[in-house]
Amino acid sequence: MRIDEIRALSTDEILDKIEDLKVEMYTYRIQKESGELKDTTLFRKTRRDIARLKTALRERELAAELVSEGGQDAE
């Protein structure tokens, strides 16, 4: 998942996507323990996707803080 695709999502969609990816990570962990998982790079890819999603959320939080601080200075 690319960052520009993530930024196009709404905040609720990002949160849903994070939860879905956490479930996937759990599934991969179970598959690895049972020997069914062939592609072990899925852990890394999924973990990095989660990090990208969380980064986009944090960017939005910081942008909202800047906007609210900017409005207070004008008063």
PDB file of C-alpha atoms in Angstrom:
ATOM      1  CA  MET A   1       0.000   0.000   0.000  1.00  0.00           C
ATOM      2  CA  ARG A   2       1.417   3.343  -1.038  1.00  0.00           C
ATOM      3  CA  ILE A   3       1.309   6.475   1.091  1.00  0.00           C
ATOM      4  CA  ASP A   4      -0.602   8.469  -1.536  1.00  0.00           C
ATOM      5  CA  GLU A   5      -3.297   5.760  -1.519  1.00  0.00           C
ATOM      6  CA  ILE A   6      -3.433   5.950   2.262  1.00  0.00           C
ATOM      7  CA  ARG A   7      -3.745   9.727   2.300  1.00  0.00           C
ATOM      8  CA  ALA A   8      -6.764   9.440  -0.002  1.00  0.00           C
ATOM      9  CA  LEU A   9      -8.597   7.345   2.607  1.00  0.00           C
ATOM     10  CA  SER A  10     -10.775   8.798   5.338  1.00  0.00           C
ATOM     11  CA  THR A  11      -9.707   8.508   8.968  1.00  0.00           C
ATOM     12  CA  ASP A  12     -12.319   5.824   9.646  1.00  0.00           C
ATOM     13  CA  GLU A  13     -11.138   3.824   6.648  1.00  0.00           C
ATOM     14  CA  ILE A  14      -7.556   4.026   7.893  1.00  0.00           C
ATOM     15  CA  LEU A  15      -8.562   2.791  11.342  1.00  0.00           C
ATOM     16  CA  ASP A  16     -10.524  -0.078   9.780  1.00  0.00           C
ATOM     17  CA  LYS A  17      -7.556  -0.958   7.595  1.00  0.00           C
ATOM     18  CA  ILE A  18      -5.244  -1.046  10.638  1.00  0.00           C
ATOM     19  CA  GLU A  19      -7.586  -3.454  12.408  1.00  0.00           C
ATOM     20  CA  ASP A  20      -7.806  -5.657   9.302  1.00  0.00           C
ATOM     21  CA  LEU A  21      -4.029  -5.778   9.005  1.00  0.00           C
ATOM     22  CA  LYS A  22      -3.664  -6.705  12.671  1.00  0.00           C
ATOM     23  CA  VAL A  23      -6.005  -9.631  12.063  1.00  0.00           C
ATOM     24  CA  GLU A  24      -3.889 -10.607   9.044  1.00  0.00           C
ATOM     25  CA  MET A  25      -0.744 -10.511  11.194  1.00  0.00           C
ATOM     26  CA  TYR A  26      -2.418 -12.825  13.681  1.00  0.00           C
ATOM     27  CA  THR A  27      -3.389 -15.174  10.864  1.00  0.00           C
ATOM     28  CA  TYR A  28       0.165 -15.169   9.517  1.00  0.00           C
ATOM     29  CA  ARG A  29       1.502 -15.936  12.977  1.00  0.00           C
ATOM     30  CA  ILE A  30      -0.829 -18.936  13.290  1.00  0.00           C
ATOM     31  CA  GLN A  31       0.088 -20.138   9.791  1.00  0.00           C
ATOM     32  CA  LYS A  32       3.793 -19.817  10.562  1.00  0.00           C
ATOM     33  CA  GLU A  33       3.483 -21.880  13.722  1.00  0.00           C
ATOM     34  CA  SER A  34       1.577 -24.609  11.884  1.00  0.00           C
ATOM     35  CA  GLY A  35       4.041 -24.599   8.979  1.00  0.00           C
ATOM     36  CA  GLU A  36       1.511 -23.431   6.390  1.00  0.00           C
ATOM     37  CA  LEU A  37       3.046 -20.010   5.735  1.00  0.00           C
ATOM     38  CA  LYS A  38       5.366 -20.113   2.728  1.00  0.00           C
ATOM     39  CA  ASP A  39       6.110 -16.397   2.289  1.00  0.00           C
ATOM     40  CA  THR A  40       7.579 -15.121   5.552  1.00  0.00           C
ATOM     41  CA  THR A  41       8.063 -11.631   4.127  1.00  0.00           C
ATOM     42  CA  LEU A  42       4.336 -11.068   4.624  1.00  0.00           C
ATOM     43  CA  PHE A  43       5.081 -10.227   8.269  1.00  0.00           C
ATOM     44  CA  ARG A  44       7.408  -7.407   7.298  1.00  0.00           C
ATOM     45  CA  LYS A  45       5.141  -6.089   4.552  1.00  0.00           C
ATOM     46  CA  THR A  46       2.085  -6.067   6.798  1.00  0.00           C
ATOM     47  CA  ARG A  47       3.957  -4.478   9.695  1.00  0.00           C
ATOM     48  CA  ARG A  48       5.217  -1.729   7.409  1.00  0.00           C
ATOM     49  CA  ASP A  49       1.730  -1.130   6.010  1.00  0.00           C
ATOM     50  CA  ILE A  50       0.463  -0.687   9.561  1.00  0.00           C
ATOM     51  CA  ALA A  51       3.271   1.779  10.228  1.00  0.00           C
ATOM     52  CA  ARG A  52       2.393   3.755   7.086  1.00  0.00           C
ATOM     53  CA  LEU A  53      -1.260   3.917   8.136  1.00  0.00           C
ATOM     54  CA  LYS A  54      -0.342   5.092  11.624  1.00  0.00           C
ATOM     55  CA  THR A  55       2.016   7.693  10.172  1.00  0.00           C
ATOM     56  CA  ALA A  56      -0.777   9.098   8.009  1.00  0.00           C
ATOM     57  CA  LEU A  57      -3.036   9.312  11.071  1.00  0.00           C
ATOM     58  CA  ARG A  58      -0.331  11.132  13.012  1.00  0.00           C
ATOM     59  CA  GLU A  59       0.180  13.573  10.132  1.00  0.00           C
ATOM     60  CA  ARG A  60      -3.519  14.391  10.270  1.00  0.00           C
ATOM     61  CA  GLU A  61      -3.390  14.900  14.042  1.00  0.00           C
ATOM     62  CA  LEU A  62      -0.451  17.270  13.736  1.00  0.00           C
ATOM     63  CA  ALA A  63      -2.104  19.187  10.904  1.00  0.00           C
ATOM     64  CA  ALA A  64      -5.261  19.595  12.989  1.00  0.00           C
ATOM     65  CA  GLU A  65      -3.189  20.873  15.926  1.00  0.00           C
ATOM     66  CA  LEU A  66      -1.458  23.411  13.708  1.00  0.00           C
ATOM     67  CA  VAL A  67      -4.777  24.650  12.362  1.00  0.00           C
ATOM     68  CA  SER A  68      -6.246  24.980  15.865  1.00  0.00           C
ATOM     69  CA  GLU A  69      -3.135  26.784  17.142  1.00  0.00           C
ATOM     70  CA  GLY A  70      -3.191  29.111  14.157  1.00  0.00           C
ATOM     71  CA  GLY A  71      -6.771  30.069  14.944  1.00  0.00           C
ATOM     72  CA  GLN A  72      -5.918  30.907  18.542  1.00  0.00           C
ATOM     73  CA  ASP A  73      -3.104  33.280  17.581  1.00  0.00           C
ATOM     74  CA  ALA A  74      -5.450  35.368  15.454  1.00  0.00           C
ATOM     75  CA  GLU A  75      -7.713  36.185  18.426  1.00  0.00           C
TER      76      GLU A  75
END
